[in-house]
Short mmCIF file of C-alpha atoms and ligand atoms in Angstrom, two decimals:
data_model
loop_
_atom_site.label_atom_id
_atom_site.label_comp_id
_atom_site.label_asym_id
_atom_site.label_seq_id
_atom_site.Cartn_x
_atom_site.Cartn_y
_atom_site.Cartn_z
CA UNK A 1 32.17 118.13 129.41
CA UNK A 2 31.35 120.58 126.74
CA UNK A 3 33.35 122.20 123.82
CA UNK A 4 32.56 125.38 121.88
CA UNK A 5 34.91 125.33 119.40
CA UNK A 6 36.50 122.28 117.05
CA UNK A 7 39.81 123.21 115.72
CA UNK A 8 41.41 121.13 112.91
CA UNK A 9 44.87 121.44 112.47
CA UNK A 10 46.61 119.79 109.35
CA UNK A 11 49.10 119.57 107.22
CA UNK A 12 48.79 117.60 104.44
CA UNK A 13 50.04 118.09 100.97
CA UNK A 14 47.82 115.93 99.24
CA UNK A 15 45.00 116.20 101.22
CA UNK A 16 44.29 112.99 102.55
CA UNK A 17 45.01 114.21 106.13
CA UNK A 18 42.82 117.05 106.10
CA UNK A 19 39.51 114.78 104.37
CA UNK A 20 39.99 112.59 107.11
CA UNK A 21 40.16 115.51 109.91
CA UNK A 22 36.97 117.51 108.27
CA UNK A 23 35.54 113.78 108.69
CA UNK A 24 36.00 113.11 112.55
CA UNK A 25 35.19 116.93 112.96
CA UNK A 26 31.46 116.45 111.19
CA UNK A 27 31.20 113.60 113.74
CA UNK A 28 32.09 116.13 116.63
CA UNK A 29 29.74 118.92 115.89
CA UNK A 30 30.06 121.52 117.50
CA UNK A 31 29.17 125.09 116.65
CA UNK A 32 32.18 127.01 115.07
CA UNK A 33 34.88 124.99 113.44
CA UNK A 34 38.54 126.67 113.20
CA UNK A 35 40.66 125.61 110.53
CA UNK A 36 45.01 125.68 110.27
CA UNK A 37 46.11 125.00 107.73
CA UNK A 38 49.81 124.06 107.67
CA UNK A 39 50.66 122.88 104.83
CA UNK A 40 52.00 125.84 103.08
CA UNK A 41 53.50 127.81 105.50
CA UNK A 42 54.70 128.10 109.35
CA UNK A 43 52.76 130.30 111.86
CA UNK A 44 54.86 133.44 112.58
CA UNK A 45 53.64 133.45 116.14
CA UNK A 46 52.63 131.05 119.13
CA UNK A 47 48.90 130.30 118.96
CA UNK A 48 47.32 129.63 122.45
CA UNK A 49 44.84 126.72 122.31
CA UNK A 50 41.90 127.32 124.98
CA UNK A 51 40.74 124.44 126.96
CA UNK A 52 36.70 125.14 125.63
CA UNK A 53 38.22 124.19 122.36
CA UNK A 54 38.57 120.30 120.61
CA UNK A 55 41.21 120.18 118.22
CA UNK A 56 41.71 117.75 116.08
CA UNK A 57 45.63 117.27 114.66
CA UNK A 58 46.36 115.51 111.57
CA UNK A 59 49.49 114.72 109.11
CA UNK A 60 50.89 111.84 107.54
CA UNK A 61 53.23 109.51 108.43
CA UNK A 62 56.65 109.54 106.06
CA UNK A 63 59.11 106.67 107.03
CA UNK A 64 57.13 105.37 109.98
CA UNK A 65 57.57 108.37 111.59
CA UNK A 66 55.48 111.81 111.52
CA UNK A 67 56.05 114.47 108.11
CA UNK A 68 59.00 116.33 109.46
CA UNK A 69 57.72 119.32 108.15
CA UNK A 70 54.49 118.94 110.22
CA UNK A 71 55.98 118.28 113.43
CA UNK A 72 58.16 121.58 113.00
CA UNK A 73 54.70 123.36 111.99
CA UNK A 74 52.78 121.98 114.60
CA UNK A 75 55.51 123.28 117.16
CA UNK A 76 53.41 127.02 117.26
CA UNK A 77 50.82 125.68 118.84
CA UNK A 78 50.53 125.45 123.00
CA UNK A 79 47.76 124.46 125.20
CA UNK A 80 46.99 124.55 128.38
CA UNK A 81 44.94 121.32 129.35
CA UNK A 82 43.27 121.68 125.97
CA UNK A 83 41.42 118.06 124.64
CA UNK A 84 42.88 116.93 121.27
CA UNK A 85 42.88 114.21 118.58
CA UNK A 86 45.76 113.09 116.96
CA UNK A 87 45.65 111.64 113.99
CA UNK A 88 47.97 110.03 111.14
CA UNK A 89 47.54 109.43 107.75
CA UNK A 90 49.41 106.48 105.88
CA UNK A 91 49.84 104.81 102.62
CA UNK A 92 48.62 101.69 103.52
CA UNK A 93 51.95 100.42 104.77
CA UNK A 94 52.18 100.97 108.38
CA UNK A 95 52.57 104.06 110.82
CA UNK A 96 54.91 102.11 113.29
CA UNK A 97 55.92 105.23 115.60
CA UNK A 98 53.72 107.73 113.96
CA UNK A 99 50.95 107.79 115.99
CA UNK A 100 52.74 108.03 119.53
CA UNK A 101 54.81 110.23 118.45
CA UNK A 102 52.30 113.04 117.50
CA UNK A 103 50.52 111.94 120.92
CA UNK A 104 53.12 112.86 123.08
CA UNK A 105 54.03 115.56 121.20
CA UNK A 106 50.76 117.11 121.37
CA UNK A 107 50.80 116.15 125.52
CA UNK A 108 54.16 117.71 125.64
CA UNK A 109 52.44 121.04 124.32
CA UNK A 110 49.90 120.92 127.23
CA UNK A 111 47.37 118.68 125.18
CA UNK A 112 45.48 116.35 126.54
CA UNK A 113 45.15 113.21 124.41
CA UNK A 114 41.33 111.93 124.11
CA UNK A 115 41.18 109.45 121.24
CA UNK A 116 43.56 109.04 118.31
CA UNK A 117 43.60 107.53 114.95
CA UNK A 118 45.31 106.00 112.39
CA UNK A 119 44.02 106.09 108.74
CA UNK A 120 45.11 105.09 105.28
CA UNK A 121 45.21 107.81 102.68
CA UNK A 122 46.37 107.04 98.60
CA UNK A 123 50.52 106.91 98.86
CA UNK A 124 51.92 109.58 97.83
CA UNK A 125 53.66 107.43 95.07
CA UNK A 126 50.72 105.69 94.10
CA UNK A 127 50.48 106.07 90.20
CA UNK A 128 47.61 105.51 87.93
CA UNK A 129 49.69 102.12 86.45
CA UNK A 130 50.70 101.10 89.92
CA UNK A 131 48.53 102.11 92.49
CA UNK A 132 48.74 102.41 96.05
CA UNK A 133 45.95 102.30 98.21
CA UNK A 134 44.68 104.64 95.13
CA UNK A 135 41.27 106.85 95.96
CA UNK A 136 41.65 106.22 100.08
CA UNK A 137 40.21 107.81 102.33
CA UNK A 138 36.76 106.52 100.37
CA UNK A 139 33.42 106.26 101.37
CA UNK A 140 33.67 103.77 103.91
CA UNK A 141 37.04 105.21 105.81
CA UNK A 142 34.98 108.68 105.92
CA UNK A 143 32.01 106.76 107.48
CA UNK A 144 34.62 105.56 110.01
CA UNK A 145 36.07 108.83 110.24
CA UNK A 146 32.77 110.75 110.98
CA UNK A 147 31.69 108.09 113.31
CA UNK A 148 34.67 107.52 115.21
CA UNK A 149 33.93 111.86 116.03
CA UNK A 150 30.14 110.77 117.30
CA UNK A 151 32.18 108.11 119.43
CA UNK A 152 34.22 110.97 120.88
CA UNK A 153 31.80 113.48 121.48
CA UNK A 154 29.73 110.85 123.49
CA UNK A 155 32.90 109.54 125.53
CA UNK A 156 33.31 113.57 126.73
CA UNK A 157 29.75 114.20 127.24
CA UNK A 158 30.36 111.38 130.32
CA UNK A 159 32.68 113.47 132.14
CA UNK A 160 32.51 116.79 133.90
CA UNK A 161 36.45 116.92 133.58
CA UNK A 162 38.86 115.58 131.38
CA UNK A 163 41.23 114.25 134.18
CA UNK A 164 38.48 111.84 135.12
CA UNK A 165 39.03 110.32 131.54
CA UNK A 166 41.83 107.55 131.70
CA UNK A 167 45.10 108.55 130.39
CA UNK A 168 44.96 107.31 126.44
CA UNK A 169 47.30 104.37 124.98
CA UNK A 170 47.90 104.42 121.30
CA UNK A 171 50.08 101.98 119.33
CA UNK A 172 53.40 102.86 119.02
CA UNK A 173 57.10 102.54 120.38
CA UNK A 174 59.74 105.11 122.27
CA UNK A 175 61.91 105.54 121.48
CA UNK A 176 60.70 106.29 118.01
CA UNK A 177 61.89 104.17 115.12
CA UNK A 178 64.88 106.04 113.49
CA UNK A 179 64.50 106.79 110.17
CA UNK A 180 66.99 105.77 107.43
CA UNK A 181 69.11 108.63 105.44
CA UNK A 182 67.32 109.54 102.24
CA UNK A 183 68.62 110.70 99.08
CA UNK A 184 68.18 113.89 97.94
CA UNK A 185 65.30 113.55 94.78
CA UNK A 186 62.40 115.75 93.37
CA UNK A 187 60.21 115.08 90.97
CA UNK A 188 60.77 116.27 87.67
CA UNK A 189 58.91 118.18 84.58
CA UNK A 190 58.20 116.73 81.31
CA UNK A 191 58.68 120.73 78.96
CA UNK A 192 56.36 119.26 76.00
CA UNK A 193 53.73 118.82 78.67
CA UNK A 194 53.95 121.50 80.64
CA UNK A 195 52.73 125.04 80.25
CA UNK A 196 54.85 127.04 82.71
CA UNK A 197 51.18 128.03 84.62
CA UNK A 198 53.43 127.88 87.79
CA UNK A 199 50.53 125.60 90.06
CA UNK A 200 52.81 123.70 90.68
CA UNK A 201 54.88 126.55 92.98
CA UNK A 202 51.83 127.07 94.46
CA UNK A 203 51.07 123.47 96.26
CA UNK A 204 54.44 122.73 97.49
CA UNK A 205 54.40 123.25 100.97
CA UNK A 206 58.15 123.98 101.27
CA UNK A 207 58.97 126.33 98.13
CA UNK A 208 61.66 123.95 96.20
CA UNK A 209 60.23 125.09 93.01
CA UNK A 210 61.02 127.83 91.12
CA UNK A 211 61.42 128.88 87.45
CA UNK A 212 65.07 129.25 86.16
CA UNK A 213 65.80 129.62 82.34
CA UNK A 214 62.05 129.09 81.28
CA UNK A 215 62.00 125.53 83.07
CA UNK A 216 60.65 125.14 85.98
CA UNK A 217 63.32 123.54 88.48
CA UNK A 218 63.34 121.17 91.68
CA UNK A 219 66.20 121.76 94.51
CA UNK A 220 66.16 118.17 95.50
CA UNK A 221 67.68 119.27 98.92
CA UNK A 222 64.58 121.16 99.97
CA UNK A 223 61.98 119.13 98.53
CA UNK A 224 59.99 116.78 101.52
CA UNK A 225 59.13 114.47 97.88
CA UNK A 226 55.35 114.40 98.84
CA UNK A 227 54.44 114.76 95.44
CA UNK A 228 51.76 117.56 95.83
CA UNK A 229 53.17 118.91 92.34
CA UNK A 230 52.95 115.33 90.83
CA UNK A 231 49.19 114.67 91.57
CA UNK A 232 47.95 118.04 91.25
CA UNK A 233 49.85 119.54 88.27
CA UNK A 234 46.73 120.13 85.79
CA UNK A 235 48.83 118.65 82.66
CA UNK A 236 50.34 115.71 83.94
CA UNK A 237 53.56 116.82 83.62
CA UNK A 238 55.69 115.85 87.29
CA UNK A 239 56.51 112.66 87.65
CA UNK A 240 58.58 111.24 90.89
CA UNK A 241 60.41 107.96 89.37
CA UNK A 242 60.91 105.95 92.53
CA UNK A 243 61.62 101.92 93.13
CA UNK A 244 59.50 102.64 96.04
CA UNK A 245 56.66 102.67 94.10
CA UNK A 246 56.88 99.18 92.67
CA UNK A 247 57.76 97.45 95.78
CA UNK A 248 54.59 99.15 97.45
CA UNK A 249 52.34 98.57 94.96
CA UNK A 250 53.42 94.97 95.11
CA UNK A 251 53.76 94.48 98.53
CA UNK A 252 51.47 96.03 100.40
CA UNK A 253 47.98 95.88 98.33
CA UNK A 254 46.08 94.00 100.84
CA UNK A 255 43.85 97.08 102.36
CA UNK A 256 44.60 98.17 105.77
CA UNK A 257 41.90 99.36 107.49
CA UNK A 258 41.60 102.52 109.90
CA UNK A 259 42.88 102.15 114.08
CA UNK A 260 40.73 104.07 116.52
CA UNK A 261 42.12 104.43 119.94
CA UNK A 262 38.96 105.31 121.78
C1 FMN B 301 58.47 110.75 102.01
C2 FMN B 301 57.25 109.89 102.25
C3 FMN B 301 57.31 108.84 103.15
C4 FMN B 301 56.17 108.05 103.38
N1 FMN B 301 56.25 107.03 104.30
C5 FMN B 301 55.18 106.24 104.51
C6 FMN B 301 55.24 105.17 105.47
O1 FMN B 301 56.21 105.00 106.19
N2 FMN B 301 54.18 104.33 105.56
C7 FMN B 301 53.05 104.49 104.77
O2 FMN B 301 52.17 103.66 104.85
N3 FMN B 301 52.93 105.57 103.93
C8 FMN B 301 53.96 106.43 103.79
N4 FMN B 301 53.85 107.52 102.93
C9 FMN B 301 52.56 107.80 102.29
C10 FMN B 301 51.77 108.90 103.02
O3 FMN B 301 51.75 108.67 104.42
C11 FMN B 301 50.32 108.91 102.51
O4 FMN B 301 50.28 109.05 101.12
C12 FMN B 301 49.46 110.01 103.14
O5 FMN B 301 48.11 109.71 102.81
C13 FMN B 301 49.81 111.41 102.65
O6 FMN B 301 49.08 112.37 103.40
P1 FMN B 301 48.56 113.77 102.79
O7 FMN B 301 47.62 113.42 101.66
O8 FMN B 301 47.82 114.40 103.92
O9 FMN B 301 49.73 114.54 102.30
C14 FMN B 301 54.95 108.32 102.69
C15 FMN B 301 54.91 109.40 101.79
C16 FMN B 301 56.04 110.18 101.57
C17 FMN B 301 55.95 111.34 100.63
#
């Protein structure tokens, strides 16, 4: 079977989810590639995905589970027998539910699972002196990435339809672990460093920053703590103080590689 279009649909706040989607969708080819971008803000309307169209989905896994804020954001979007890949993103951990869960939500939305992936993107708590899977995706998991889309666009050239392709497994449990209750936390802003250029409102995909009394302020109940304004604040001057960061850093250093289900 043939696709027109490749549609990649992310959200991912530190852009380890969308390297790895532009990745698979080089593989793919294809002549026109769509891009959604989620991160920053819902859809106002239902979008209707066509069934000439491959879409790729990708977000990271928080807590085992999918980004919350992705799998409300990814709610817009319908099908109607459409192919797709769904993909997660981790921190070198583990994805536990993550990956079946955005599967069958995407087949729930009138999807049709082809292939689906697992990859390992830096941690979003990774810091310079206690990294985490620091500078991943890198060369090799984008070789991985971009093949693993060649893989897919030969296993659809083999069929005329896509209900002669087998129904896909992917690794995973349901019902989906349940995640723990987390405390309320945002990072916060060193004032001798920073310089009030307001970036960092800019990158956070869920608005919990804003400027109150010439400081710049976190509401820790509406930050997602995925540290877009930490990595990406051009003086250095968020930091997210976490125990989680030690125990991953010590824990979990041995790399993970990526999971294709094919
Ligand atoms: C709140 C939160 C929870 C996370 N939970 C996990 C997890 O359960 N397992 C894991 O390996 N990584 C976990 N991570 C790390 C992210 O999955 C990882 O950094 C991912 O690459 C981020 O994707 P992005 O760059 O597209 O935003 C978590 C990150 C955050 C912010």
């Amino acid at each position: 079977m043939e696709y027109k279009h490749i549609h990649i649909i992310y959200f991912s706040p530190t852009h380890t989810s969308a390297k790895i989607a532009y990745a698979i969708a080089e593989g793919l080819g294809g002549d026109v590639l769509l891009e959604s971008d989620m991160t920053y803000e819902a859809l106002a309307e239902e979008v209707e995905i066509h069934s000439d169209e491959l879409t790729i989905v990708a977000a990271p896994v928080y807590g085992g589970r999918v980004a919350e804020t992705a799998m409300e954001r990814l709610r817009a979007f319908q099908a109607h027998q459409a192919p797709v890949v769904p993909v997660v993103v981790y921190g070198n951990r583990d994805y536990e539910d993550a990956l079946k869960e955005l599967s069958d939500t995407l087949a729930e939305a009138g999807f049709i699972p082809v292939s689906a992936g697992a990859f390992i993107g830096e941690h979003s708590y990774s810091r310079k002196d206690m990294p985490i899977a620091a500078g991943r995706p890198d060369g090799i998991d984008l070789e991985i990435a971009t093949n693993f889309g060649r893989t897919i666009r030969k296993k659809l050239e083999l069929v005329d339809e896509l209900s002669d392709l087998k129904p896909l497994e992917v690794k995973g449990n349901f019902p989906y672990k349940v995640k723990g209750p987390s405390k309320p936390q945002a990072p916060v802003t060193d004032e001798d460093l920073c310089t009030q250029c307001e970036y960092c409102l800019d990158v956070c995909p869920v608005s919990a920053i804003s400027i109150a009394d010439d400081r710049m302020f976190s509401d820790p109940t509406v930050c997602i703590k995925c540290c877009a304004c930490v990595k990406e604040c051009p003086e250095g001057a968020r930091t997210f103080d976490t125990p989680y960061t030690a125990m991953l850093h010590k824990n979990f250093n041995a790399r993970r590689e990526p999971e294709l289900f094919v």
